[in-house]
mmCIF file of C-alpha atoms in Angstrom:
data_model
loop_
_atom_site.group_PDB
_atom_site.id
_atom_site.type_symbol
_atom_site.label_atom_id
_atom_site.label_comp_id
_atom_site.label_asym_id
_atom_site.label_seq_id
_atom_site.Cartn_x
_atom_site.Cartn_y
_atom_site.Cartn_z
ATOM 1 C CA VAL A 1 -26.637 4.777 15.013
ATOM 2 C CA ASP A 2 -29.203 7.552 14.878
ATOM 3 C CA ARG A 3 -31.239 8.689 17.573
ATOM 4 C CA GLY A 4 -34.278 11.300 18.152
ATOM 5 C CA SER A 5 -38.016 11.740 18.587
ATOM 6 C CA LEU A 6 -40.969 13.359 17.598
ATOM 7 C CA THR A 7 -43.225 15.539 18.818
ATOM 8 C CA ILE A 8 -46.294 16.666 18.963
ATOM 9 C CA GLU A 9 -48.420 19.360 20.295
ATOM 10 C CA SER A 10 -52.440 18.830 20.219
ATOM 11 C CA ASP A 11 -55.272 19.966 21.541
ATOM 12 C CA ASP A 12 -56.455 16.226 23.032
ATOM 13 C CA PRO A 13 -56.790 16.730 26.871
ATOM 14 C CA ASP A 14 -55.523 13.099 27.481
ATOM 15 C CA THR A 15 -52.378 13.470 25.363
ATOM 16 C CA PRO A 16 -52.379 16.689 24.971
ATOM 17 C CA VAL A 17 -48.080 16.075 23.791
ATOM 18 C CA PHE A 18 -47.925 13.156 22.070
ATOM 19 C CA ARG A 19 -43.250 11.957 21.502
ATOM 20 C CA VAL A 20 -42.320 9.168 19.013
ATOM 21 C CA GLN A 21 -39.339 8.194 19.875
ATOM 22 C CA MET A 22 -37.054 7.398 16.194
ATOM 23 C CA VAL A 23 -33.824 5.419 16.252
ATOM 24 C CA GLY A 24 -32.134 4.518 12.831
ATOM 25 C CA GLN A 25 -29.028 2.461 11.960
ATOM 26 C CA SER A 26 -26.930 2.803 8.518
ATOM 27 C CA PRO A 27 -26.493 -0.687 6.767
ATOM 28 C CA PRO A 28 -22.673 -1.373 7.736
ATOM 29 C CA SER A 29 -19.699 -0.850 6.147
ATOM 30 C CA GLY A 30 -18.655 -4.122 4.777
ATOM 31 C CA ILE A 31 -15.737 -3.495 3.084
ATOM 32 C CA ASP A 32 -12.931 -3.035 4.649
ATOM 33 C CA VAL A 33 -8.939 -4.165 4.022
ATOM 34 C CA GLN A 34 -5.892 -5.497 6.816
ATOM 35 C CA PRO A 35 -3.873 -3.742 6.609
ATOM 36 C CA LEU A 36 -4.740 -0.289 6.687
ATOM 37 C CA SER A 37 -1.472 1.262 4.768
ATOM 38 C CA LEU A 38 1.304 -0.540 3.549
ATOM 39 C CA ASP A 39 4.893 0.734 4.077
ATOM 40 C CA PHE A 40 7.829 -1.715 1.499
ATOM 41 C CA GLY A 41 10.062 0.136 3.853
ATOM 42 C CA SER A 42 13.564 0.735 2.281
ATOM 43 C CA ILE A 43 15.283 -2.000 0.232
ATOM 44 C CA PRO A 44 18.813 -1.879 -1.890
ATOM 45 C CA GLN A 45 17.817 -0.314 -5.620
ATOM 46 C CA GLY A 46 16.864 -2.916 -8.366
ATOM 47 C CA ALA A 47 15.876 -5.274 -5.718
ATOM 48 C CA SER A 48 12.158 -5.601 -4.901
ATOM 49 C CA LYS A 49 9.349 -6.977 -1.593
ATOM 50 C CA THR A 50 6.367 -8.508 -2.318
ATOM 51 C CA LEU A 51 3.606 -7.497 0.504
ATOM 52 C CA ALA A 52 0.005 -8.663 0.910
ATOM 53 C CA LEU A 53 -3.490 -6.784 0.978
ATOM 54 C CA TYR A 54 -6.745 -8.944 2.592
ATOM 55 C CA ILE A 55 -9.640 -7.367 1.675
ATOM 56 C CA LEU A 56 -12.891 -7.983 3.471
ATOM 57 C CA ASN A 57 -16.166 -8.024 2.902
ATOM 58 C CA LYS A 58 -17.098 -8.245 6.326
ATOM 59 C CA GLY A 59 -20.198 -6.863 6.306
ATOM 60 C CA ASN A 60 -23.712 -9.006 5.707
ATOM 61 C CA THR A 61 -24.794 -8.578 1.824
ATOM 62 C CA THR A 62 -22.517 -8.898 -0.832
ATOM 63 C CA ILE A 63 -20.763 -6.432 -2.598
ATOM 64 C CA THR A 64 -18.665 -6.668 -6.349
ATOM 65 C CA LEU A 65 -15.117 -5.599 -6.024
ATOM 66 C CA LYS A 66 -14.614 -3.253 -9.593
ATOM 67 C CA ALA A 67 -11.427 -1.302 -9.841
ATOM 68 C CA LEU A 68 -7.977 -2.210 -7.966
ATOM 69 C CA PRO A 69 -6.240 1.759 -9.565
ATOM 70 C CA LEU A 70 -3.317 1.765 -7.822
ATOM 71 C CA THR A 71 -2.221 6.346 -8.623
ATOM 72 C CA ALA A 72 0.925 7.036 -7.805
ATOM 73 C CA PRO A 73 3.324 9.981 -7.905
ATOM 74 C CA SER A 74 6.492 8.309 -8.261
ATOM 75 C CA LYS A 75 6.536 4.828 -10.152
ATOM 76 C CA GLY A 76 8.017 1.796 -8.213
ATOM 77 C CA PHE A 77 4.336 -0.156 -7.003
ATOM 78 C CA SER A 78 2.262 -2.568 -8.909
ATOM 79 C CA LEU A 79 0.766 -5.104 -8.560
ATOM 80 C CA THR A 80 1.392 -9.017 -8.660
ATOM 81 C CA SER A 81 -1.030 -11.114 -9.956
ATOM 82 C CA PRO A 82 -3.967 -8.782 -9.694
ATOM 83 C CA PRO A 83 -7.520 -10.484 -8.993
ATOM 84 C CA LYS A 84 -10.259 -11.156 -12.094
ATOM 85 C CA LEU A 85 -12.190 -7.884 -11.534
ATOM 86 C CA PRO A 86 -15.001 -7.244 -11.188
ATOM 87 C CA LEU A 87 -14.571 -9.985 -8.817
ATOM 88 C CA THR A 88 -18.269 -10.683 -6.031
ATOM 89 C CA LEU A 89 -16.787 -11.092 -2.664
ATOM 90 C CA GLN A 90 -19.623 -13.177 -0.874
ATOM 91 C CA PRO A 91 -20.092 -12.804 3.280
ATOM 92 C CA ASN A 92 -17.144 -13.304 5.791
ATOM 93 C CA VAL A 93 -15.960 -13.976 2.213
ATOM 94 C CA HIS A 94 -11.422 -12.188 1.159
ATOM 95 C CA VAL A 95 -9.385 -11.734 -1.978
ATOM 96 C CA VAL A 96 -5.892 -11.248 -1.372
ATOM 97 C CA VAL A 97 -3.782 -8.597 -3.654
ATOM 98 C CA GLN A 98 -0.190 -9.016 -4.555
ATOM 99 C CA VAL A 99 1.273 -5.370 -3.742
ATOM 100 C CA THR A 100 5.294 -5.264 -5.037
ATOM 101 C CA PHE A 101 8.244 -2.639 -4.811
ATOM 102 C CA ALA A 102 10.703 -2.623 -6.829
ATOM 103 C CA PRO A 103 12.568 1.638 -6.871
ATOM 104 C CA THR A 104 13.827 2.029 -10.512
ATOM 105 C CA ALA A 105 15.619 5.306 -8.250
ATOM 106 C CA ASN A 106 17.155 6.572 -5.334
ATOM 107 C CA GLN A 107 14.587 8.621 -3.440
ATOM 108 C CA VAL A 108 11.513 7.374 -1.568
ATOM 109 C CA TYR A 109 8.288 6.590 -3.106
ATOM 110 C CA SER A 110 4.299 7.127 -1.847
ATOM 111 C CA GLY A 111 1.118 6.015 -3.557
ATOM 112 C CA THR A 112 -2.777 5.059 -2.975
ATOM 113 C CA LEU A 113 -3.496 1.715 -4.567
ATOM 114 C CA ASP A 114 -7.542 2.340 -4.519
ATOM 115 C CA VAL A 115 -10.300 -0.782 -3.336
ATOM 116 C CA GLN A 116 -12.858 0.261 -5.530
ATOM 117 C CA SER A 117 -16.615 -1.880 -4.790
ATOM 118 C CA THR A 118 -19.874 -1.313 -4.551
ATOM 119 C CA ASP A 119 -20.103 -0.967 -0.502
ATOM 120 C CA LEU A 120 -22.107 1.587 0.504
ATOM 121 C CA ILE A 121 -20.525 3.103 2.927
ATOM 122 C CA ARG A 122 -16.585 3.487 1.120
ATOM 123 C CA PRO A 123 -17.247 2.505 -2.593
ATOM 124 C CA SER A 124 -13.898 3.658 -2.643
ATOM 125 C CA LEU A 125 -11.305 2.723 -0.126
ATOM 126 C CA PRO A 126 -7.829 5.215 -0.413
ATOM 127 C CA VAL A 127 -4.691 1.830 0.765
ATOM 128 C CA PRO A 128 -1.609 4.152 0.651
ATOM 129 C CA LEU A 129 1.670 2.481 0.100
ATOM 130 C CA THR A 130 5.652 4.529 1.011
ATOM 131 C CA GLY A 131 8.492 2.878 0.949
ATOM 132 C CA GLN A 132 12.503 4.228 -0.091
ATOM 133 C CA VAL A 133 15.712 2.934 -1.333
ATOM 134 C CA ILE A 134 18.702 1.917 0.930
ATOM 135 C CA PRO A 135 21.139 4.494 -0.803
ATOM 136 C CA ALA A 136 24.463 2.649 -1.705
ATOM 137 C CA PRO A 137 27.489 1.804 0.047
ATOM 138 C CA PRO A 138 30.526 4.054 -0.637
ATOM 139 C CA CYS A 139 32.617 2.398 -3.298
ATOM 140 C CA PHE A 140 36.104 2.356 -1.656
ATOM 141 C CA LEU A 141 38.842 0.958 -4.294
ATOM 142 C CA LYS A 142 42.201 -0.466 -3.309
ATOM 143 C CA GLY A 143 45.293 -1.441 -5.437
ATOM 144 C CA THR A 144 48.428 -3.147 -4.124
ATOM 145 C CA PRO A 145 51.011 -2.983 -4.599
ATOM 146 C CA THR A 146 50.805 0.906 -3.962
ATOM 147 C CA ILE A 147 53.384 1.569 -5.759
ATOM 148 C CA ALA A 148 54.868 -0.216 -8.861
ATOM 149 C CA ASN A 149 58.562 0.540 -8.779
ATOM 150 C CA PHE A 150 59.833 -0.269 -12.181
ATOM 151 C CA ASN A 151 63.546 1.802 -10.781
ATOM 152 C CA ALA A 152 65.426 1.588 -14.050
ATOM 153 C CA VAL A 153 64.399 0.087 -17.978
ATOM 154 C CA GLN A 154 66.575 -0.611 -20.419
ATOM 155 C CA LEU A 155 65.428 1.581 -23.928
ATOM 156 C CA GLY A 156 63.512 -1.597 -26.121
ATOM 157 C CA THR A 157 62.755 -3.284 -23.639
ATOM 158 C CA SER A 158 59.272 -4.345 -21.145
ATOM 159 C CA VAL A 159 59.043 -4.676 -17.550
ATOM 160 C CA THR A 160 55.923 -6.183 -16.140
ATOM 161 C CA LYS A 161 54.139 -5.358 -12.675
ATOM 162 C CA THR A 162 51.412 -6.816 -11.268
ATOM 163 C CA ILE A 163 49.096 -4.746 -9.525
ATOM 164 C CA GLU A 164 45.266 -6.421 -8.266
ATOM 165 C CA PHE A 165 42.596 -3.474 -6.671
ATOM 166 C CA MET A 166 39.620 -4.954 -4.976
#
């Protein structure tokens, strides 16, 4: 909401100063997302996790969802069964977009899903994406028994010992 006044001064003896109050309001932004960002937390390398993003039309006019590009400095994020675009969203209607995180390397991942629409106030609404890989636990190899004693083995013969590894 924006408010102001216009003051007009004249030589009119009845109204030397005339004030006009002005008020204006931009239309409410219609596009909104819930949640505002997607944090996938930590998952093992080779696994995947999918989260839902709700794209809502909270305004009072129709909005067209134009594009949902993913920009990620590190790969690992994708849209699962994305909606067919362009998609018209009537007021008070939402669409669910499934975003999947599938890390391929032991690192921290970040990116952005850019919700692009015909909303006049926010035609581009970036949704931050984050996730990381749980480091693999150290590998421990244990053999039983720890000593394989063959004692004296006669030349030309063989002795077999079994060692189990876990």
